[in-house]
Every structure is written in C-alpha cells, then in structure tokens.
Amino acid sequence: VVVTDRADLDDQIYKNFVSIGAVTEEGAQAESGEHLKRLLTEDHRYVFTLIHKFRTKTGTTYPKLSDRSDVIVIVDEAHRTQYDTLALNMRNALPSAAFLAFTGTPLMAGEERTREVFGDYVSIYNFRQSIEDQATVPLYYENRSPEVVLVNDRVNEEMEAILESAELDEDQEQRLAREFAREYHLITDEDRLTTVAADLVDHFVNRGHQGKAMVVSIDKATAVKMYDRVQARWERALDELRDEIAVATGEQREALEERLAWLMTTDMAVVVSASQNEITEMAEKGADIVPHRKRMVDEKLDVKFKDPDDQLRIVFVCAM
C-alpha cells in the first residue's frame, strides 16, 4: 500500500509504477474512501492512496479491513501527516501490516517524531551520496537577501494615533496587531519583489552554466507577481546585451550573440496547484492567474521543464 499526502504525488508515483511494468491491473489507485476500503479487503499486489482517504465521520472509529501480516505500507513524505487521526485510522485498518517510511527531511534534535512512529533508520541516502552518484547536481548556497529599510522613524507613534482615532475594540486591535506582525507584508513588498526579480534576471543572464531555474515564492499570488516582474526585467536585460554586442568584436561578439539567441528563446511559466475561487482571491492580491492556468491545463509543463532540450527554462512555483 503506497501512501502519499498530495494528489500530484499520488498520480506521479502510480504512473512511475505503471511505466516500468510493476503495475498492470487497472483500478489500483483509490478513487474514494469507499473504493480504498474495497481495495484493502481484496487481493491486489499494489494499492495506491492518499492518506486523506482514511477519513471517518466525526465520532466514528475506522474499521479493521485486513489482518494480513504480509501487507507492507510504504509512506512517502512521512514527516508531514503520520502523527494524527488519519494515520491512526490507517493503522486501525491494517493492524498487522509492516510500515516503512520515506522522508526527505533530516530528523534533527527535537523533531524526531518520525523515528518514534516508524522506528530507527533502515537506510540513509544523503545529499553527498546522490551527488557522487550523479543523481543530483551539486548544490551551492549563496545568501542574496535584499535589505528592507524602514524609512519612517515615527511609524509606531503614527500607528497609535490611527488606532485611537479608529476607536477599535480590544479584539479588533489584537487582530490588527497580529496581521501587522506577520513577515508576509515584508516578504511581498512591491519594491522588494522588484529588487529580487532584477537580481534573478541578472544572475540567470550572466551565469556561465546555461541550465534551467526554479523560482520559489511564498504563495501563488507572489509567484505570479514574480513572473510579471521577471518578464519586465528580462526585456531590459536583452536590450543591455544587444548594446554589448554592438561594441564587441571577434570571439567575444560571437559568444554574446550565441547567448542572446539562447535567452531570446527562453520560455517561462507559472506552475502552481489549482484551488477554488482562485481567480477572485488572486485578483484581490493584484495577480491574474487566468492566462497561467490556461497554460497549465493545455500544456504538460512538468514534462517540458524536465526536458533539457525544451525551451521552458524558468518556472515560478510556490512549493518545490
């Protein structure tokens, strides 16, 4: 039983098993809670499900579905959803099963609940090993945080005056204080996003390795805003490159022209999950998701991005 906590992961893992011929029967992927119950009481080599399909009605206990001891439950992203009711329901359904967990998050001191639930490590495959196996490209960390400067020294006094004049009650004041305490407003500040976009474009355009890039933002609206800002900065960077070419000669000119041609064919896209009322909610935050959603529906952007020869080279996401 292969268990994940997101629909896209469930589809991805199921398709991987199908593509290598491990799964040949249809219907091994649970479509609903009732379908999952039926699959677990039948004889299948593999069953794929979201952890959420172990949900029960409030106040009810999940039934035992199989006493078989040859059932192996493989849980992906185990650090996220394996400590609460859904996980308990799963264990009630399969009390004699063996449980094997995968997590990409190292278990640090004070964060060892995964080990408590599943037992000690069976195997550790770390980042260094994956680089040596050439399964992962080397990762280099460079701190490039744009400074946020408070230019109004009297902001606290002015805020107090505004609150007094507004005559808010205590609950309203506390709610407002919580809202302004969040770092979200700083992270998504318009000037800050413009600065980050300029730095991103300058780095991508001028770096030696002509690869692909993933821009991770705090939420979907910010991902769309970053796309817009990068697009604007991109055109300016291409103009600057054309100016360089105009005064360059020989091999330097050829290299710059080759880079310009590559950059001019570079495609970019927003890739974020869909949600209800997203058009209205995004519009309230100043972002237009409509054209991006159309691309996500019409094109296989994940396939294009993974293809080294495809021109989709920069994607804007809000979950890695």
Coordinates of C-alpha atoms in Angstrom, one line a residue:
V1 CA 0.0 0.0 0.0
V2 CA 1.7 3.2 -1.2
V3 CA 0.5 6.2 0.7
T4 CA 1.1 9.9 0.0
D5 CA -0.5 13.2 1.1
R6 CA -0.9 15.1 -2.2
A7 CA -2.8 14.2 -5.3
D8 CA 0.0 15.1 -7.7
L9 CA 2.4 12.8 -5.7
D10 CA -0.2 10.0 -5.8
D11 CA -0.5 10.3 -9.6
Q12 CA 3.3 10.6 -10.0
I13 CA 4.1 7.5 -8.0
Y14 CA 1.3 5.5 -9.6
K15 CA 2.4 6.4 -13.1
N16 CA 6.0 5.5 -12.2
F17 CA 4.9 2.0 -11.2
V18 CA 2.9 1.7 -14.4
S19 CA 5.6 2.9 -16.6
I20 CA 8.1 0.2 -15.5
G21 CA 5.5 -2.5 -15.8
A22 CA 5.2 -3.2 -12.0
V23 CA 1.5 -2.4 -12.1
T24 CA -0.5 -4.0 -14.9
E25 CA -4.0 -4.1 -13.4
E26 CA -6.4 -1.1 -13.6
G27 CA -8.1 0.4 -10.6
A28 CA -5.2 0.0 -8.2
Q29 CA -5.4 3.8 -7.4
A30 CA -8.0 4.5 -4.7
E31 CA -10.6 7.0 -6.1
S32 CA -12.5 7.5 -2.8
G33 CA -12.7 6.3 0.8
E34 CA -15.1 3.6 -0.1
H35 CA -13.0 2.4 -3.0
L36 CA -10.0 2.3 -0.8
K37 CA -11.8 0.1 1.7
R38 CA -12.8 -2.3 -1.0
L39 CA -9.3 -2.5 -2.4
L40 CA -7.8 -3.3 1.0
T41 CA -10.2 -6.2 1.5
E42 CA -9.4 -7.6 -1.9
D43 CA -6.2 -9.3 -3.2
H44 CA -4.1 -6.7 -5.0
R45 CA -0.4 -6.6 -5.5
Y46 CA -0.3 -2.8 -5.1
V47 CA -2.7 -0.2 -3.8
F48 CA -2.1 3.5 -4.1
T49 CA -3.9 6.0 -2.0
L50 CA -3.9 9.4 -0.4
I51 CA -3.7 9.4 3.4
H52 CA -6.9 11.5 3.4
K53 CA -9.0 8.6 2.1
F54 CA -8.7 7.0 5.6
R55 CA -11.0 9.8 6.8
T56 CA -14.0 8.8 9.0
K57 CA -17.2 10.6 10.1
T58 CA -16.8 12.5 13.3
G59 CA -17.1 10.3 16.4
T60 CA -16.7 7.0 14.5
T61 CA -13.8 4.6 14.6
Y62 CA -12.1 3.4 11.4
P63 CA -12.9 -0.3 10.8
K64 CA -10.3 -3.1 10.6
L65 CA -10.1 -4.1 6.9
S66 CA -7.3 -6.8 6.9
D67 CA -5.5 -8.9 9.5
R68 CA -2.9 -10.0 6.9
S69 CA 0.7 -9.8 8.1
D70 CA 2.1 -9.7 4.5
V71 CA 0.9 -6.2 3.9
I72 CA 3.6 -3.6 3.6
V73 CA 2.6 0.1 3.9
I74 CA 5.1 2.5 2.2
V75 CA 4.5 6.1 3.3
D76 CA 6.1 8.9 1.3
E77 CA 6.7 12.3 2.9
A78 CA 6.2 10.7 6.3
H79 CA 7.2 13.7 8.3
R80 CA 4.0 15.6 7.3
T81 CA 0.9 13.5 8.0
Q82 CA 1.8 10.5 10.1
Y83 CA 1.1 11.7 13.6
D84 CA -2.6 12.3 13.7
T85 CA -6.1 10.8 13.2
L86 CA -5.7 9.8 9.5
A87 CA -2.5 7.8 10.3
L88 CA -4.2 6.2 13.3
N89 CA -7.1 5.2 11.1
M90 CA -4.7 3.6 8.6
R91 CA -3.1 1.5 11.4
N92 CA -6.6 0.5 12.7
A93 CA -7.4 -0.7 9.2
L94 CA -4.2 -2.7 8.8
P95 CA -3.2 -3.7 12.4
S96 CA -0.8 -6.5 11.3
A97 CA 0.9 -4.6 8.5
A98 CA 4.6 -3.5 8.4
F99 CA 5.2 0.2 7.9
L100 CA 8.1 1.7 6.0
A101 CA 8.5 5.5 5.9
F102 CA 10.3 7.8 3.4
T103 CA 11.3 11.3 4.4
G104 CA 13.4 13.9 2.7
T105 CA 13.7 15.9 5.9
P106 CA 16.5 15.0 8.2
L107 CA 15.4 14.2 11.7
M108 CA 17.0 16.8 13.9
A109 CA 17.1 17.0 17.7
G110 CA 13.6 17.8 18.9
E111 CA 12.0 16.8 15.6
E112 CA 12.2 13.0 15.9
R113 CA 8.5 12.0 15.8
T114 CA 9.0 10.1 12.5
R115 CA 11.5 7.9 14.3
E116 CA 9.2 7.4 17.2
V117 CA 6.3 6.3 14.9
F118 CA 8.2 4.2 12.5
G119 CA 11.4 3.1 14.3
D120 CA 15.0 3.7 13.5
Y121 CA 16.5 4.3 10.1
V122 CA 16.7 1.3 7.7
S123 CA 18.8 3.2 5.2
I124 CA 20.1 6.7 4.8
Y125 CA 20.8 8.1 1.3
N126 CA 22.2 11.6 1.8
F127 CA 22.8 14.6 -0.5
R128 CA 26.5 14.0 -0.8
Q129 CA 25.9 10.4 -2.0
S130 CA 23.4 11.5 -4.5
I131 CA 25.8 14.0 -6.0
E132 CA 28.6 11.3 -6.2
D133 CA 26.1 9.1 -8.0
Q134 CA 25.3 12.0 -10.3
A135 CA 21.6 11.6 -9.4
T136 CA 21.7 15.2 -8.1
V137 CA 23.6 18.2 -9.3
P138 CA 25.8 19.9 -6.7
L139 CA 24.0 22.5 -4.5
Y140 CA 25.7 25.8 -3.7
Y141 CA 24.1 28.2 -1.3
E142 CA 24.5 31.9 -1.7
N143 CA 22.8 34.3 0.6
R144 CA 21.3 37.1 -1.5
S145 CA 18.7 38.8 0.8
P146 CA 17.6 42.3 -0.2
E147 CA 17.5 44.6 2.7
V148 CA 14.2 46.1 3.8
V149 CA 14.6 49.5 5.3
L150 CA 12.0 51.3 7.5
V151 CA 12.1 54.9 6.3
N152 CA 9.5 56.3 8.7
D153 CA 11.0 56.6 12.2
R154 CA 7.7 57.7 13.6
V155 CA 5.7 54.8 12.3
N156 CA 4.8 53.5 15.8
E157 CA 3.5 56.9 17.0
E158 CA 1.5 57.4 13.8
M159 CA 0.0 53.9 14.1
E160 CA -1.1 54.5 17.7
A161 CA -2.8 57.8 16.6
I162 CA -4.6 56.0 13.8
L163 CA -5.8 53.2 16.1
E164 CA -7.0 55.8 18.7
S165 CA -9.0 57.7 16.0
A166 CA -10.4 54.5 14.6
E167 CA -11.8 53.6 18.1
L168 CA -11.3 49.9 17.6
D169 CA -12.3 47.5 20.4
E170 CA -9.8 45.3 22.1
D171 CA -10.4 42.2 19.8
Q172 CA -10.1 44.3 16.7
E173 CA -6.8 45.9 18.0
Q174 CA -5.3 42.4 18.7
R175 CA -6.4 41.1 15.3
L176 CA -4.8 44.1 13.6
A177 CA -1.6 43.7 15.6
R178 CA -1.4 40.0 14.6
E179 CA -1.8 41.0 11.0
F180 CA 1.0 43.6 11.0
A181 CA 3.3 41.3 12.9
R182 CA 3.4 38.8 10.1
E183 CA 6.5 38.8 7.9
Y184 CA 4.3 38.3 4.9
H185 CA 4.0 42.0 4.3
L186 CA 7.7 42.5 4.3
I187 CA 8.4 39.5 2.1
T188 CA 5.8 40.5 -0.5
D189 CA 6.6 44.2 -0.5
E190 CA 6.4 45.5 -4.1
D191 CA 9.8 47.2 -4.1
R192 CA 11.4 44.1 -2.6
L193 CA 9.9 41.8 -5.3
T194 CA 11.2 44.1 -8.0
T195 CA 14.7 44.0 -6.4
V196 CA 14.6 40.2 -6.2
A197 CA 13.4 39.9 -9.8
A198 CA 16.2 42.2 -11.1
D199 CA 18.8 40.1 -9.2
L200 CA 17.3 36.9 -10.5
V201 CA 17.5 38.0 -14.1
D202 CA 21.0 39.4 -13.8
H203 CA 22.2 36.2 -12.4
F204 CA 20.4 33.9 -14.9
V205 CA 21.5 36.0 -17.9
N206 CA 25.2 36.3 -16.9
R207 CA 25.9 32.9 -15.3
G208 CA 28.2 30.5 -17.1
H209 CA 26.0 27.4 -16.9
Q210 CA 23.1 27.7 -19.3
G211 CA 20.6 25.5 -17.4
K212 CA 17.2 25.9 -16.0
A213 CA 15.8 27.7 -12.9
M214 CA 13.0 27.3 -10.4
V215 CA 11.8 30.4 -8.6
V216 CA 10.1 29.5 -5.3
S217 CA 7.8 32.2 -3.8
I218 CA 5.8 32.4 -0.5
D219 CA 2.4 31.9 -2.2
K220 CA 0.7 31.6 -5.6
A221 CA 0.0 35.3 -5.9
T222 CA 3.6 36.2 -5.3
A223 CA 4.7 33.6 -7.9
V224 CA 2.6 35.3 -10.5
K225 CA 3.9 38.7 -9.5
M226 CA 7.5 37.5 -9.7
Y227 CA 6.7 36.2 -13.2
D228 CA 5.5 39.6 -14.3
R229 CA 8.5 41.4 -12.8
V230 CA 11.0 39.0 -14.3
Q231 CA 9.4 39.4 -17.7
A232 CA 9.8 43.2 -17.5
R233 CA 13.4 43.0 -16.3
W234 CA 14.1 40.3 -18.9
E235 CA 13.4 42.6 -21.8
R236 CA 15.7 45.2 -20.3
A237 CA 18.5 42.7 -19.9
L238 CA 18.2 41.6 -23.5
D239 CA 18.5 45.3 -24.6
E240 CA 21.6 45.7 -22.5
L241 CA 23.1 42.5 -24.1
R242 CA 22.4 43.9 -27.5
D243 CA 24.2 47.1 -26.6
E244 CA 27.2 44.9 -25.5
I245 CA 27.1 43.1 -28.9
A246 CA 27.1 46.4 -30.8
V247 CA 30.6 47.3 -29.5
A248 CA 32.1 43.8 -29.2
T249 CA 34.3 42.1 -31.8
G250 CA 35.7 38.7 -32.7
E251 CA 35.1 35.7 -30.4
Q252 CA 33.6 37.9 -27.7
R253 CA 30.9 39.1 -30.1
E254 CA 30.2 35.5 -31.3
A255 CA 29.8 34.3 -27.7
L256 CA 27.4 37.2 -26.8
E257 CA 25.3 36.6 -29.9
E258 CA 25.1 32.9 -29.0
R259 CA 23.9 33.8 -25.5
L260 CA 21.4 36.4 -26.8
A261 CA 19.9 33.8 -29.2
W262 CA 19.6 31.3 -26.3
L263 CA 18.0 33.9 -24.0
M264 CA 15.5 35.1 -26.7
T265 CA 14.2 31.5 -27.0
T266 CA 13.9 31.0 -23.2
D267 CA 10.3 30.3 -22.2
M268 CA 8.9 30.9 -18.6
A269 CA 5.8 29.7 -16.9
V270 CA 3.9 29.7 -13.6
V271 CA 3.3 26.2 -12.2
V272 CA 1.0 26.2 -9.2
S273 CA -1.8 23.9 -8.0
A274 CA -5.4 24.9 -8.6
S275 CA -7.8 26.0 -5.9
Q276 CA -11.4 27.1 -5.6
N277 CA -12.1 30.8 -6.1
E278 CA -8.5 31.3 -7.1
I279 CA -9.3 33.9 -9.8
T280 CA -11.1 36.2 -7.3
E281 CA -8.6 35.6 -4.5
M282 CA -5.6 36.2 -6.7
A283 CA -7.2 39.3 -8.2
E284 CA -7.6 40.8 -4.7
K285 CA -3.9 40.4 -4.3
G286 CA -3.1 42.1 -7.6
A287 CA -2.4 38.9 -9.6
D288 CA -4.0 37.5 -12.8
I289 CA -3.9 33.7 -12.7
V290 CA -6.2 33.1 -15.8
P291 CA -3.5 33.0 -18.6
H292 CA -1.2 30.9 -16.4
R293 CA -3.9 28.4 -15.5
K294 CA -4.8 28.0 -19.2
R295 CA -1.2 27.1 -19.9
M296 CA -1.1 24.6 -17.0
V297 CA -4.3 22.9 -18.4
D298 CA -3.3 23.0 -22.1
E299 CA 0.4 22.0 -21.8
K300 CA 2.4 19.4 -20.0
L301 CA 4.6 21.9 -18.3
D302 CA 6.2 19.4 -15.9
V303 CA 7.4 17.3 -18.9
K304 CA 8.6 20.3 -20.8
F305 CA 10.6 21.6 -17.8
K306 CA 12.3 18.2 -17.2
D307 CA 13.3 18.0 -20.9
P308 CA 16.8 19.6 -21.2
D309 CA 16.2 20.4 -24.8
D310 CA 12.8 22.2 -24.3
Q311 CA 12.8 26.0 -24.2
L312 CA 10.8 26.1 -21.0
R313 CA 13.7 27.1 -18.8
I314 CA 12.3 29.1 -15.8
V315 CA 9.3 28.1 -13.7
F316 CA 7.7 30.0 -10.9
V317 CA 6.3 27.9 -8.1
C318 CA 5.2 28.2 -4.5
A319 CA 6.1 24.6 -3.5
M320 CA 9.3 23.0 -4.5

